[in-house]
PDB file of C-alpha atoms and ligand atoms in Angstrom:
ATOM      1  CA  MET A 116       0.000   0.000   0.000  1.00 83.00           C
ATOM      2  CA  THR A 117       1.102   3.531  -0.723  1.00 92.00           C
ATOM      3  CA  LYS A 118       0.116   6.725   0.981  1.00 95.00           C
ATOM      4  CA  LEU A 119      -0.938   9.188  -1.714  1.00 97.00           C
ATOM      5  CA  GLU A 120      -0.768  12.964  -1.814  1.00 98.00           C
ATOM      6  CA  ILE A 121      -4.058  14.647  -0.897  1.00 98.00           C
ATOM      7  CA  TYR A 122      -5.060  17.473  -3.237  1.00 98.00           C
ATOM      8  CA  LYS A 123      -6.247  20.624  -1.517  1.00 97.00           C
ATOM      9  CA  TYR A 124      -8.963  23.064  -2.526  1.00 97.00           C
ATOM     10  CA  GLY A 125      -7.833  25.066  -5.538  1.00 95.00           C
ATOM     11  CA  GLU A 126      -6.819  22.028  -7.602  1.00 97.00           C
ATOM     12  CA  GLN A 127      -8.934  21.833 -10.775  1.00 97.00           C
ATOM     13  CA  ILE A 128      -9.526  18.077 -10.496  1.00 98.00           C
ATOM     14  CA  LEU A 129     -11.662  18.591  -7.378  1.00 98.00           C
ATOM     15  CA  ARG A 130     -14.205  20.422  -9.560  1.00 98.00           C
ATOM     16  CA  LYS A 131     -14.369  17.832 -12.342  1.00 98.00           C
ATOM     17  CA  LYS A 132     -17.125  15.253 -12.668  1.00 98.00           C
ATOM     18  CA  THR A 133     -15.488  11.817 -12.427  1.00 98.00           C
ATOM     19  CA  GLU A 134     -15.683   8.975 -14.953  1.00 98.00           C
ATOM     20  CA  PRO A 135     -17.479   5.753 -13.971  1.00 98.00           C
ATOM     21  CA  VAL A 136     -15.336   2.665 -13.379  1.00 98.00           C
ATOM     22  CA  THR A 137     -15.928   0.114 -16.137  1.00 97.00           C
ATOM     23  CA  GLU A 138     -13.948  -2.832 -14.772  1.00 97.00           C
ATOM     24  CA  ILE A 139     -12.711  -3.738 -11.313  1.00 97.00           C
ATOM     25  CA  ASN A 140      -9.196  -4.870 -12.081  1.00 97.00           C
ATOM     26  CA  ASP A 141      -5.976  -5.015 -10.043  1.00 97.00           C
ATOM     27  CA  LYS A 142      -5.266  -1.362 -10.772  1.00 98.00           C
ATOM     28  CA  ILE A 143      -8.599  -0.295  -9.257  1.00 98.00           C
ATOM     29  CA  LYS A 144      -8.101  -2.612  -6.253  1.00 98.00           C
ATOM     30  CA  LYS A 145      -4.635  -1.154  -5.673  1.00 98.00           C
ATOM     31  CA  LEU A 146      -6.033   2.381  -5.900  1.00 98.00           C
ATOM     32  CA  VAL A 147      -8.744   1.534  -3.337  1.00 98.00           C
ATOM     33  CA  SER A 148      -6.216   0.069  -0.916  1.00 98.00           C
ATOM     34  CA  ASP A 149      -3.946   3.106  -1.362  1.00 98.00           C
ATOM     35  CA  MET A 150      -6.930   5.369  -0.746  1.00 98.00           C
ATOM     36  CA  PHE A 151      -7.680   3.555   2.528  1.00 98.00           C
ATOM     37  CA  GLU A 152      -4.073   3.909   3.635  1.00 97.00           C
ATOM     38  CA  THR A 153      -4.132   7.608   2.735  1.00 98.00           C
ATOM     39  CA  MET A 154      -7.440   8.174   4.556  1.00 98.00           C
ATOM     40  CA  TYR A 155      -6.412   6.299   7.729  1.00 97.00           C
ATOM     41  CA  GLY A 156      -3.034   8.032   7.697  1.00 96.00           C
ATOM     42  CA  ALA A 157      -4.472  11.540   7.336  1.00 97.00           C
ATOM     43  CA  PRO A 158      -6.416  10.700   9.543  1.00 95.00           C
ATOM     44  CA  GLY A 159      -9.867  11.074   8.067  1.00 96.00           C
ATOM     45  CA  VAL A 160     -13.213   9.290   7.762  1.00 97.00           C
ATOM     46  CA  GLY A 161     -13.689   9.556   4.011  1.00 98.00           C
ATOM     47  CA  LEU A 162     -11.742  10.103   0.806  1.00 98.00           C
ATOM     48  CA  ALA A 163     -12.766  10.367  -2.843  1.00 99.00           C
ATOM     49  CA  ALA A 164     -10.551   9.503  -5.825  1.00 98.00           C
ATOM     50  CA  PRO A 165     -10.314  13.100  -7.155  1.00 98.00           C
ATOM     51  CA  GLN A 166      -8.729  14.045  -3.820  1.00 98.00           C
ATOM     52  CA  VAL A 167      -5.764  11.869  -4.748  1.00 98.00           C
ATOM     53  CA  GLY A 168      -5.694  13.135  -8.323  1.00 98.00           C
ATOM     54  CA  VAL A 169      -7.722  10.368  -9.977  1.00 98.00           C
ATOM     55  CA  SER A 170     -10.930  11.355 -11.770  1.00 98.00           C
ATOM     56  CA  LEU A 171     -12.819   8.087 -11.254  1.00 98.00           C
ATOM     57  CA  ARG A 172     -16.101   7.377  -9.477  1.00 98.00           C
ATOM     58  CA  ILE A 173     -14.614   5.753  -6.350  1.00 98.00           C
ATOM     59  CA  CYS A 174     -14.686   6.682  -2.682  1.00 98.00           C
ATOM     60  CA  VAL A 175     -13.714   5.088   0.623  1.00 98.00           C
ATOM     61  CA  ILE A 176     -15.269   5.691   4.030  1.00 98.00           C
ATOM     62  CA  ASP A 177     -14.708   4.510   7.597  1.00 98.00           C
ATOM     63  CA  VAL A 178     -16.537   6.290  10.398  1.00 96.00           C
ATOM     64  CA  HIS A 179     -15.413   3.671  12.980  1.00 93.00           C
ATOM     65  CA  PRO A 180     -18.778   2.598  14.400  1.00 88.00           C
ATOM     66  CA  ASP A 181     -18.262   1.308  17.986  1.00 87.00           C
ATOM     67  CA  GLY A 182     -14.638   2.432  17.728  1.00 89.00           C
ATOM     68  CA  LYS A 183     -13.767  -0.393  15.318  1.00 92.00           C
ATOM     69  CA  ASN A 184     -12.528  -0.237  11.745  1.00 93.00           C
ATOM     70  CA  SER A 185     -15.354  -0.654   9.265  1.00 95.00           C
ATOM     71  CA  PRO A 186     -13.961   0.055   5.790  1.00 97.00           C
ATOM     72  CA  LEU A 187     -16.456   0.815   3.044  1.00 98.00           C
ATOM     73  CA  ALA A 188     -15.286   1.097  -0.564  1.00 98.00           C
ATOM     74  CA  MET A 189     -17.876   2.375  -3.027  1.00 98.00           C
ATOM     75  CA  ILE A 190     -17.470   2.167  -6.781  1.00 98.00           C
ATOM     76  CA  ASN A 191     -19.882   4.055  -9.052  1.00 98.00           C
ATOM     77  CA  PRO A 192     -22.068   5.051  -6.077  1.00 98.00           C
ATOM     78  CA  GLU A 193     -25.345   6.963  -6.289  1.00 98.00           C
ATOM     79  CA  ILE A 194     -27.707   8.252  -3.621  1.00 98.00           C
ATOM     80  CA  ILE A 195     -31.095   6.774  -4.411  1.00 98.00           C
ATOM     81  CA  GLU A 196     -33.097   8.001  -1.427  1.00 98.00           C
ATOM     82  CA  GLY A 197     -32.778  10.581   1.326  1.00 98.00           C
ATOM     83  CA  GLU A 198     -34.911  11.740   4.178  1.00 97.00           C
ATOM     84  CA  ASN A 199     -35.007  14.485   6.769  1.00 97.00           C
ATOM     85  CA  LYS A 200     -32.481  17.293   6.355  1.00 97.00           C
ATOM     86  CA  VAL A 201     -30.270  18.122   9.340  1.00 97.00           C
ATOM     87  CA  LEU A 202     -27.566  20.695   9.942  1.00 96.00           C
ATOM     88  CA  ALA A 203     -24.243  19.293  11.172  1.00 95.00           C
ATOM     89  CA  GLU A 204     -20.601  20.260  11.220  1.00 96.00           C
ATOM     90  CA  GLU A 205     -18.244  18.655   8.731  1.00 96.00           C
ATOM     91  CA  GLY A 206     -14.738  18.934   7.401  1.00 97.00           C
ATOM     92  CA  CYS A 207     -12.833  17.661   4.387  1.00 98.00           C
ATOM     93  CA  LEU A 208      -9.278  16.404   3.869  1.00 98.00           C
ATOM     94  CA  SER A 209      -8.991  18.902   0.988  1.00 98.00           C
ATOM     95  CA  PHE A 210      -9.755  21.722   3.462  1.00 98.00           C
ATOM     96  CA  PRO A 211      -7.413  20.921   6.348  1.00 95.00           C
ATOM     97  CA  GLY A 212      -8.386  22.521   9.637  1.00 93.00           C
ATOM     98  CA  MET A 213     -11.701  23.923   8.352  1.00 95.00           C
ATOM     99  CA  TYR A 214     -15.100  22.896   9.684  1.00 96.00           C
ATOM    100  CA  GLU A 215     -18.478  24.300   8.703  1.00 96.00           C
ATOM    101  CA  LYS A 216     -22.126  23.468   9.305  1.00 96.00           C
ATOM    102  CA  VAL A 217     -23.792  21.878   6.289  1.00 96.00           C
ATOM    103  CA  LYS A 218     -27.381  20.734   5.757  1.00 96.00           C
ATOM    104  CA  ARG A 219     -27.743  17.158   4.502  1.00 97.00           C
ATOM    105  CA  PHE A 220     -30.072  14.176   4.693  1.00 98.00           C
ATOM    106  CA  GLU A 221     -30.094  12.458   8.083  1.00 98.00           C
ATOM    107  CA  LYS A 222     -30.781   9.090   6.424  1.00 98.00           C
ATOM    108  CA  VAL A 223     -29.816   7.944   2.940  1.00 98.00           C
ATOM    109  CA  THR A 224     -29.875   4.856   0.796  1.00 98.00           C
ATOM    110  CA  ALA A 225     -26.996   4.532  -1.623  1.00 98.00           C
ATOM    111  CA  GLU A 226     -26.291   1.991  -4.319  1.00 98.00           C
ATOM    112  CA  PHE A 227     -22.759   1.095  -5.385  1.00 98.00           C
ATOM    113  CA  THR A 228     -20.579  -1.603  -6.887  1.00 98.00           C
ATOM    114  CA  ASN A 229     -18.430  -3.468  -4.375  1.00 98.00           C
ATOM    115  CA  LEU A 230     -14.897  -4.748  -4.946  1.00 97.00           C
ATOM    116  CA  GLU A 231     -16.257  -8.137  -6.024  1.00 96.00           C
ATOM    117  CA  GLY A 232     -18.201  -6.433  -8.793  1.00 96.00           C
ATOM    118  CA  GLY A 233     -21.673  -6.887  -7.285  1.00 97.00           C
ATOM    119  CA  ARG A 234     -24.178  -4.076  -6.991  1.00 97.00           C
ATOM    120  CA  THR A 235     -24.956  -3.383  -3.290  1.00 97.00           C
ATOM    121  CA  LYS A 236     -27.340  -1.148  -1.371  1.00 98.00           C
ATOM    122  CA  ILE A 237     -26.514   0.517   1.902  1.00 97.00           C
ATOM    123  CA  LYS A 238     -28.832   2.332   4.292  1.00 98.00           C
ATOM    124  CA  ALA A 239     -26.954   4.874   6.348  1.00 97.00           C
ATOM    125  CA  GLU A 240     -27.869   7.371   9.015  1.00 96.00           C
ATOM    126  CA  GLY A 241     -26.185   9.992  11.176  1.00 95.00           C
ATOM    127  CA  PHE A 242     -22.436  10.364  10.764  1.00 96.00           C
ATOM    128  CA  LEU A 243     -22.194   7.628   8.119  1.00 97.00           C
ATOM    129  CA  ALA A 244     -25.004   9.199   6.066  1.00 98.00           C
ATOM    130  CA  LYS A 245     -23.177  12.525   6.187  1.00 98.00           C
ATOM    131  CA  ALA A 246     -19.924  10.912   5.012  1.00 98.00           C
ATOM    132  CA  VAL A 247     -21.649   9.020   2.182  1.00 98.00           C
ATOM    133  CA  GLN A 248     -23.245  12.227   0.855  1.00 98.00           C
ATOM    134  CA  HIS A 249     -20.024  14.243   1.244  1.00 98.00           C
ATOM    135  CA  GLU A 250     -17.899  11.661  -0.617  1.00 98.00           C
ATOM    136  CA  ILE A 251     -20.410  11.078  -3.434  1.00 98.00           C
ATOM    137  CA  ASP A 252     -20.572  14.863  -3.903  1.00 98.00           C
ATOM    138  CA  HIS A 253     -16.797  14.823  -4.520  1.00 98.00           C
ATOM    139  CA  LEU A 254     -17.401  12.451  -7.438  1.00 98.00           C
ATOM    140  CA  ASP A 255     -19.625  15.092  -9.044  1.00 98.00           C
ATOM    141  CA  GLY A 256     -17.115  17.892  -8.468  1.00 98.00           C
ATOM    142  CA  LYS A 257     -19.158  19.251  -5.588  1.00 98.00           C
ATOM    143  CA  LEU A 258     -17.541  20.437  -2.353  1.00 98.00           C
ATOM    144  CA  PHE A 259     -18.999  21.042   1.112  1.00 98.00           C
ATOM    145  CA  ILE A 260     -18.403  24.786   0.910  1.00 97.00           C
ATOM    146  CA  ASP A 261     -20.920  24.902  -1.980  1.00 97.00           C
ATOM    147  CA  TYR A 262     -23.684  24.477   0.614  1.00 97.00           C
ATOM    148  CA  LEU A 263     -22.632  27.504   2.668  1.00 97.00           C
ATOM    149  CA  PRO A 264     -24.351  30.848   2.446  1.00 95.00           C
ATOM    150  CA  ASP A 265     -22.480  33.256   0.146  1.00 96.00           C
ATOM    151  CA  PHE A 266     -20.922  35.344   2.898  1.00 96.00           C
ATOM    152  CA  LYS A 267     -19.608  32.267   4.671  1.00 95.00           C
ATOM    153  CA  ARG A 268     -18.190  30.679   1.546  1.00 96.00           C
ATOM    154  CA  LYS A 269     -16.470  33.933   0.676  1.00 96.00           C
ATOM    155  CA  SER A 270     -14.901  34.136   4.098  1.00 95.00           C
ATOM    156  CA  VAL A 271     -13.631  30.546   3.778  1.00 95.00           C
ATOM    157  CA  GLU A 272     -12.144  31.362   0.357  1.00 95.00           C
ATOM    158  CA  LYS A 273     -10.551  34.489   1.772  1.00 96.00           C
ATOM    159  CA  GLU A 274      -8.954  32.522   4.590  1.00 96.00           C
ATOM    160  CA  ILE A 275      -7.588  29.965   2.102  1.00 96.00           C
ATOM    161  CA  LYS A 276      -6.151  32.793  -0.018  1.00 95.00           C
ATOM    162  CA  ARG A 277      -4.462  34.158   3.082  1.00 95.00           C
ATOM    163  CA  LYS A 278      -3.076  30.717   3.951  1.00 95.00           C
ATOM    164  CA  LYS A 279      -1.816  30.265   0.362  1.00 94.00           C
ATOM    165  CA  LYS A 280       0.042  33.564   0.559  1.00 95.00           C
ATOM    166  CA  ALA A 281       1.617  32.472   3.821  1.00 94.00           C
ATOM    167  CA  GLY A 282       2.663  29.182   2.187  1.00 92.00           C
ATOM    168  CA  ALA A 283       0.374  27.267   4.543  1.00 91.00           C
ATOM    169  CA  TRP A 284      -1.923  25.670   1.924  1.00 93.00           C
TER     170      TRP A 284
HETATM  171 CO1   CO B 346     -14.109  15.952   1.317  1.00 89.22          CO
END
């Protein structure tokens, strides 16, 4: 396994819609295992392929239910159902040190292809539901700051600009 570089906000690839995976081969399996290593090493609870510079529809998640590892790799995922919007704080490995309140579904059902090539459904709620929505957004070039009110998003962008100037981004 290899720890990959995590792309920060400002990189064009984070805004690109990803391509679906057409075949789960050794290259894809290696990428998924590298993504897990990168996510655990960050540390973080979710990572999408564009964040490591690969524009493919793949994300990995582990929100450690009951304090244990519970790795979830999703290939070509889609949200197929959502209910009840809630406001909760979240962050992103492409926005180190920044946390903002975002409104998302409290419960979601997602469909994805697993590493064995089968199509699977997952029902998620709470923290896991938030992570699933956040990571699938990445695959469509959407970032959590897109949900913020204008003034807030502008202040986040301003802070990032300041950090860039100081060489801290
Ligand atoms: Co993110």
